[in-house]
Structure formats: C-alpha cells, structure tokens
Amino acid sequence: MVSEKARAKINLTLDILGARADGYHEVSMIMQAIDLADTVELEKSSGGISLEMDTTKIIGGENIPCDEKNLAWRAAIEFQKFCGENFGVKINIEKRIPMAAGLAGGSTDAAAVLRGMNRLYETNLTDAQLCKIGEKIGSDVPFCIIGGTCLAEGRGEILTQLTPIKKFDVVLAKPVGEISTPWAYKTYDDNPAKIHPPNAEIIKQFEHGNYDAAFKNFSNALENVAIKKIPAIAELKSKMLTAGAKVALMSGSGPTVFAVTDEHNVEKISQSVKDSGAQVFVTKFF
Ligand code: ATP
C-alpha cells in the first residue's frame, strides 16, 4: 500500500492572455501548493480499478462521482494506457479539500494517483512523463504533480519551477456557492477584464525576498466575473484585509478567497470571517 498527500493549490495570480483555437485560454499564473490536502491510498488489485471516497468532512461531497468520471479514476486509466499494462488499483480517498472551490481538489487527487501508481508498480516514470499523462486529465494536474511555487503558462500545463518562497500562513474562506471553471471563462470572454498581474515583476520581487511589494501586485483576471455571481467574495476580501491580511484574493475561478499572513494574525483573520457563512481553513504555503 502507498499513501500520497494530495495538496490543494492557490493561484497567487491569474492572467488571461487570450482564447486559443482548441477552446482553452492562454494563461499565465503563479501557482502555490498549500498544506490543505486529501489523503490518497493505493493498493495493488487484480480486479481492475476501484474507488472509495470518504467525503464526510466536506460539504456536497456526496455529489462527487465515484466511477470513471472521477479524476482519480481517470488518472489510473491514463497511467495504465501510458504504461501499456493492465495495472489494477484500489483507490481510497479521504477528502478534505472543498469541491468546486478553485483549489484543484479533483486535479490533485489525479496527480496523487499518478505519483502513487508510479511508486506502487515501481515504473520509475520521471516527473516530466507523469506531467504528460496528467495534462490529458486536466490543465492543473501537472502543477499538482510538481507542487511548490510555479509559473504555469499555456493552458496551465507549461511549468517553470520558481525559487521556493517563504512559507507564509494562509487563511482560506470558501463562501456558499460553486463556480464552474468553464462558466467563469465564458463569462469573462463576454466582458474581458483589464486585469493583468505583472508576473515577471512579481517573480523578481520573490527572488529578492521583496514580498510586500509582490503581494501588492497579486491579482486574478476572473475575480470580477466571480464576484458578480457570488458577492460574498468581495465581502470576505474586505474583512480579511481589515483584519490585517497582507493580501486577500480569490483563487482560480473561485469562489475561495485566500488571505496571506504572518502567523500572529491568523486568529484575527479567521475570526473576521467566521460568522460570514463561509467555510474557514487555516493552512500554509507548502
Ligand atoms: P480547479 O481549481 O482545478 O478549477 P476546483 O477546485 O474548482 O478545481 P474540483 O474540486 O476539482 O474543482 O471539482 C470540480 C468538479 O470535479 C466537481 O463537480 C466534482 O464532481 C468533479 N470531480 C471529479 N473528481 C473529483 C475528485 N477526485 N475530487 C473532487 N471533485 C472531483
């Protein structure tokens, strides 16, 4: 049996550079892994692929499919195809990452299955090979394989690993409601925002340890689209900033808002959103 931590991600920035012929968007995003994670356990099996999920810790988890529509199951299929072997696997997932939240909950389970099957069957695939398999499943899967801090370009699958940054504390607030990623991009296309985070500048600021300047530059091109659907996003941001967050921004296509902070402000920021109806998580950069 092997066990993998499937960590969530946040988008420190999200820039949309344009629509592509393949239906995706050309993006440029600074991605950060965080310590909030599902646990994915894998066992060899002679009976093909099977999946069990414990979703009691998350809201709405009963709606996640437990068949080949699940990204973890799809990862096992793609792994078998790539290796040309009928590797059977029993997958057990304990979910902690809220779903449809902009935290890559499904993608990270898929990434954990790819990493885990590589260990279980001692197939010695490189990270680059695992990422190639991962990009067939979803644009965020390669980042979830690599983790840390990365610039993600193309449709999100072209990764440049960045120098590790300080492990700041993070408070997440997931308001009631879900946003589907295709809906967010489609709505953005109808009314493109003029928000373009200066990613190259931010990366330089990180390299110089100039974090406060970098935080001022964080932005997410999909945030205004999401706020129109879920106005609580703007309210959460404002509360977290008033409570002393260094930056408070929506992650991915939302609706989760993350606040970056030093440890001493974690409690105050958590308290500031605790009566808002949002689910609150305390975590950190990983
Ligand atoms: P992203 O940040 O990559 O857009 P997200 O966090 O917004 O992802 P997910 O949590 O991955 O969204 O859920 C999106 C959809 O994927 C849900 O409708 C869910 O049913 C489906 N899904 C498939 N497999 C999984 C999984 N292993 N865990 C969670 N959701 C899954």
Coordinates of C-alpha atoms and ligand atoms in Angstrom, one line a residue:
M1 CA 0.0 0.0 0.0
V2 CA 1.2 3.5 -0.7
S3 CA -0.2 6.8 0.7
E4 CA 0.1 10.2 -1.0
K5 CA -0.8 13.6 0.3
A6 CA -2.8 15.3 -2.4
R7 CA -2.3 19.0 -1.7
A8 CA -4.6 21.8 -2.8
K9 CA -3.3 24.8 -4.8
I10 CA -4.0 28.5 -4.8
N11 CA -3.4 31.0 -7.6
L12 CA -1.3 33.8 -6.3
T13 CA -2.0 35.4 -9.7
L14 CA -4.1 34.6 -12.7
D15 CA -3.7 36.4 -16.1
I16 CA -5.7 35.6 -19.2
L17 CA -3.8 36.3 -22.4
G18 CA -6.4 35.3 -24.9
A19 CA -8.6 32.5 -26.3
R20 CA -7.0 29.6 -28.1
A21 CA -8.1 27.6 -31.2
D22 CA -8.5 24.5 -29.0
G23 CA -11.2 26.1 -26.8
Y24 CA -8.9 26.7 -23.9
H25 CA -7.4 30.1 -22.8
E26 CA -3.8 31.1 -22.9
V27 CA -3.0 31.8 -19.2
S28 CA -0.1 32.9 -17.1
M29 CA -0.5 32.1 -13.4
I30 CA 1.7 31.9 -10.3
M31 CA 0.6 28.8 -8.5
Q32 CA 1.4 27.8 -4.9
A33 CA 0.8 24.5 -3.2
I34 CA -0.7 24.6 0.2
D35 CA -0.8 22.2 3.1
L36 CA -4.5 21.5 3.0
A37 CA -4.7 18.0 1.5
D38 CA -6.7 14.9 0.7
T39 CA -5.2 11.6 1.6
V40 CA -5.0 9.1 -1.3
E41 CA -4.1 5.5 -0.6
L42 CA -3.5 2.9 -3.3
E43 CA -3.3 -0.9 -3.2
K44 CA -2.5 -3.3 -6.0
S45 CA -5.6 -5.2 -7.1
S46 CA -6.2 -8.0 -9.5
G47 CA -9.8 -6.7 -10.1
G48 CA -9.1 -3.6 -12.3
I49 CA -9.7 -0.1 -10.9
S50 CA -12.0 0.6 -7.9
L51 CA -12.5 3.8 -5.9
E52 CA -13.9 4.6 -2.4
M53 CA -14.1 8.1 -1.1
D54 CA -14.8 9.3 2.4
T55 CA -16.4 12.7 1.8
T56 CA -17.9 13.2 5.3
K57 CA -15.5 16.1 6.0
I58 CA -16.6 18.2 3.0
I59 CA -19.9 19.9 2.1
G60 CA -21.6 18.4 -1.0
G61 CA -19.1 15.6 -1.3
E62 CA -22.0 13.1 -2.0
N63 CA -22.3 14.6 -5.5
I64 CA -18.7 13.7 -6.5
P65 CA -18.9 10.7 -8.9
C66 CA -17.1 7.6 -7.7
D67 CA -16.7 6.0 -11.1
E68 CA -14.6 6.7 -14.2
K69 CA -15.8 10.3 -14.2
N70 CA -13.8 10.9 -11.1
L71 CA -10.4 12.4 -12.0
A72 CA -8.6 9.9 -9.7
W73 CA -10.1 7.0 -11.6
R74 CA -9.3 8.7 -15.0
A75 CA -5.7 9.1 -13.8
A76 CA -5.5 5.3 -13.2
I77 CA -6.8 4.7 -16.7
E78 CA -4.4 7.1 -18.3
F79 CA -1.5 5.6 -16.3
Q80 CA -2.4 2.1 -17.5
K81 CA -2.6 3.4 -21.1
F82 CA 0.8 5.1 -20.9
C83 CA 2.5 2.0 -19.5
G84 CA 0.6 -0.4 -21.8
E85 CA -0.1 -2.5 -18.7
N86 CA -3.3 -3.5 -17.1
F87 CA -2.2 -2.3 -13.6
G88 CA -5.1 -2.9 -11.2
V89 CA -5.5 -0.5 -8.3
K90 CA -7.8 0.0 -5.3
I91 CA -8.0 3.8 -4.6
N92 CA -9.2 5.1 -1.3
I93 CA -9.5 8.9 -0.9
E94 CA -10.2 10.9 2.2
K95 CA -11.4 14.3 1.1
R96 CA -10.6 17.5 3.0
I97 CA -10.4 20.0 0.1
P98 CA -13.7 21.6 -0.6
M99 CA -15.1 20.8 -4.1
A100 CA -15.6 23.2 -7.0
A101 CA -13.7 25.8 -4.9
G102 CA -10.8 26.9 -7.1
L103 CA -8.4 24.8 -5.1
A104 CA -7.9 22.0 -7.7
G105 CA -9.4 19.3 -5.4
G106 CA -10.0 16.8 -8.3
S107 CA -6.8 17.6 -10.2
T108 CA -4.7 17.0 -7.1
D109 CA -6.3 13.6 -6.4
A110 CA -5.5 12.7 -10.0
A111 CA -1.9 13.8 -9.5
A112 CA -1.6 11.8 -6.4
V113 CA -2.9 8.6 -8.2
L114 CA -0.2 9.1 -10.9
R115 CA 2.6 9.6 -8.3
G116 CA 1.3 6.8 -6.2
M117 CA 0.9 4.2 -9.1
N118 CA 4.4 5.1 -10.2
R119 CA 5.6 4.0 -6.7
L120 CA 3.3 1.1 -6.3
Y121 CA 4.3 -0.5 -9.6
E122 CA 7.9 0.7 -9.5
T123 CA 7.6 2.0 -13.0
N124 CA 10.2 4.8 -12.5
L125 CA 8.4 7.4 -14.7
T126 CA 10.0 10.8 -14.5
D127 CA 8.0 13.8 -13.3
A128 CA 8.0 15.0 -16.9
Q129 CA 6.4 11.8 -18.0
L130 CA 3.8 11.9 -15.2
C131 CA 3.0 15.5 -16.2
K132 CA 2.5 14.4 -19.8
I133 CA -0.1 11.9 -18.6
G134 CA -1.5 14.5 -16.2
E135 CA -2.2 17.1 -18.8
K136 CA -4.6 14.7 -20.6
I137 CA -6.7 14.7 -17.4
G138 CA -6.7 18.4 -16.7
S139 CA -4.7 21.6 -17.0
D140 CA -3.9 21.8 -13.3
V141 CA -2.8 18.2 -12.9
P142 CA 0.9 18.8 -13.9
F143 CA 1.2 21.6 -11.3
C144 CA -0.3 19.2 -8.7
I145 CA 2.4 16.7 -9.6
I146 CA 5.2 19.1 -9.2
G147 CA 3.9 21.4 -6.3
G148 CA 5.9 24.2 -4.6
T149 CA 5.7 27.5 -6.4
C150 CA 5.5 27.6 -10.2
L151 CA 4.7 29.8 -13.1
A152 CA 2.1 28.0 -15.2
E153 CA 1.7 29.0 -18.8
G154 CA 0.0 27.7 -22.0
R155 CA -3.3 26.3 -20.7
G156 CA -1.6 25.8 -17.3
E157 CA 0.4 22.8 -18.2
I158 CA 3.7 24.5 -19.1
L159 CA 5.5 24.9 -15.8
T160 CA 8.6 26.8 -14.6
Q161 CA 9.6 26.0 -11.1
L162 CA 10.3 29.1 -9.1
T163 CA 12.7 29.6 -6.2
P164 CA 10.9 28.4 -3.1
I165 CA 9.4 31.3 -1.2
K166 CA 8.8 32.0 2.5
K167 CA 6.2 29.6 4.0
F168 CA 3.6 32.2 4.8
D169 CA 0.4 31.2 6.7
V170 CA -2.8 31.2 4.8
V171 CA -6.5 31.5 5.8
L172 CA -9.0 30.2 3.3
A173 CA -12.7 31.2 3.2
K174 CA -15.0 29.3 0.9
P175 CA -18.3 31.1 0.6
V176 CA -21.5 29.3 -0.1
G177 CA -21.9 28.5 -3.8
E178 CA -19.9 27.0 -6.6
I179 CA -18.4 28.3 -9.7
S180 CA -17.7 26.1 -12.7
T181 CA -14.4 26.9 -14.4
P182 CA -15.9 26.8 -18.0
W183 CA -18.7 29.2 -16.9
A184 CA -16.1 31.6 -15.5
Y185 CA -14.0 31.7 -18.6
K186 CA -17.1 32.0 -20.9
T187 CA -18.5 34.9 -18.8
Y188 CA -15.0 36.5 -18.9
D189 CA -15.0 36.3 -22.7
D190 CA -18.2 38.2 -23.0
N191 CA -16.7 41.0 -21.0
P192 CA -12.9 40.7 -20.6
A193 CA -11.3 42.5 -17.6
K194 CA -8.3 44.7 -18.0
I195 CA -6.6 43.0 -15.1
H196 CA -3.1 41.7 -15.9
P197 CA -0.9 40.8 -13.0
P198 CA 2.8 41.6 -13.8
N199 CA 4.0 38.1 -13.3
A200 CA 7.6 38.7 -14.4
E201 CA 8.0 41.6 -11.9
I202 CA 6.4 39.5 -9.1
I203 CA 8.9 36.7 -9.7
K204 CA 11.8 39.1 -9.5
Q205 CA 10.3 40.5 -6.3
F206 CA 10.1 37.0 -4.8
E207 CA 13.8 36.4 -5.8
H208 CA 14.8 39.5 -3.8
G209 CA 12.6 38.5 -0.8
N210 CA 10.6 41.6 -1.5
Y211 CA 7.3 40.0 -0.5
D212 CA 5.3 43.0 0.5
A213 CA 5.9 44.6 -3.0
A214 CA 4.9 41.3 -4.6
F215 CA 1.7 41.0 -2.7
K216 CA 0.6 44.4 -3.9
N217 CA 0.9 43.1 -7.4
F218 CA -1.2 40.0 -7.0
S219 CA -4.5 39.9 -9.0
N220 CA -6.9 37.5 -10.6
A221 CA -8.5 38.2 -14.0
L222 CA -11.5 36.1 -13.1
E223 CA -12.3 37.7 -9.8
N224 CA -14.8 40.3 -11.0
V225 CA -16.7 37.7 -13.0
A226 CA -17.0 35.6 -9.9
I227 CA -17.9 38.5 -7.6
K228 CA -20.9 39.2 -9.9
K229 CA -22.2 35.7 -9.2
I230 CA -21.1 35.5 -5.5
P231 CA -20.8 39.0 -4.0
A232 CA -19.6 37.4 -0.7
I233 CA -16.2 37.1 -2.3
A234 CA -15.7 40.8 -2.2
E235 CA -17.0 41.0 1.4
L236 CA -14.6 38.2 2.6
K237 CA -11.7 40.0 0.9
S238 CA -12.5 43.3 2.6
K239 CA -12.9 41.6 6.1
M240 CA -9.7 39.8 5.8
L241 CA -7.8 42.9 4.7
T242 CA -9.2 44.9 7.5
A243 CA -8.1 42.1 9.9
G244 CA -4.5 42.6 8.7
A245 CA -4.1 40.2 5.8
K246 CA -1.0 41.1 3.6
V247 CA -3.2 40.2 0.6
A248 CA -6.6 38.7 0.1
L249 CA -7.6 37.4 -3.3
M250 CA -9.8 34.8 -5.0
S251 CA -8.1 31.6 -6.1
G252 CA -8.5 30.2 -9.6
S253 CA -12.1 30.5 -10.9
G254 CA -13.2 30.8 -7.3
P255 CA -15.1 31.2 -5.1
T256 CA -12.5 30.5 -2.3
V257 CA -10.7 33.6 -1.0
F258 CA -7.2 33.2 0.4
A259 CA -5.5 35.6 2.8
V260 CA -1.7 35.5 3.2
T261 CA -0.5 36.5 6.6
D262 CA 2.2 36.1 9.3
E263 CA 1.4 33.6 12.0
H264 CA 0.4 36.2 14.6
N265 CA -2.5 37.4 12.5
V266 CA -4.1 34.0 11.6
E267 CA -6.5 34.0 14.5
K268 CA -7.7 37.6 13.9
I269 CA -8.3 36.9 10.2
S270 CA -10.1 33.6 10.8
Q271 CA -12.3 35.4 13.4
S272 CA -13.1 38.2 10.9
V273 CA -14.9 35.7 8.6
K274 CA -16.2 33.1 11.0
D275 CA -19.8 34.5 11.1
S276 CA -20.0 35.0 7.3
G277 CA -21.3 31.6 6.5
A278 CA -18.0 30.7 4.7
Q279 CA -16.1 27.6 5.5
V280 CA -12.8 28.6 7.0
F281 CA -9.5 26.7 6.8
V282 CA -6.1 27.6 8.3
T283 CA -3.1 26.3 6.3
K284 CA 0.2 27.5 4.9
F285 CA 2.3 27.6 1.7
F286 CA 4.0 24.2 1.1
Ligands
ATP1 P1 -9.9 23.9 -10.3 O1 -9.3 24.8 -9.2 O2 -8.9 23.0 -10.9 O3 -10.8 24.6 -11.2 P2 -11.9 23.1 -8.4 O4 -11.3 23.1 -7.1 O5 -12.7 24.4 -8.8 O6 -10.8 22.8 -9.5 P3 -12.9 20.4 -8.1 O7 -12.9 20.3 -6.6 O8 -11.8 19.7 -8.8 O9 -12.9 21.9 -8.6 O10 -14.3 19.9 -8.6 C1 -14.9 20.2 -9.8 C2 -15.7 19.0 -10.3 O11 -14.9 17.9 -10.4 C3 -16.8 18.7 -9.3 O12 -18.1 18.9 -9.9 C4 -16.6 17.2 -9.0 O13 -17.8 16.5 -9.0 C5 -15.6 16.7 -10.0 N1 -14.6 15.7 -9.5 C6 -14.2 14.7 -10.2 N2 -13.3 14.0 -9.5 C7 -13.1 14.7 -8.3 C8 -12.3 14.4 -7.1 N3 -11.5 13.4 -7.0 N4 -12.4 15.3 -6.1 C9 -13.3 16.4 -6.2 N5 -14.1 16.6 -7.3 C10 -14.0 15.8 -8.3

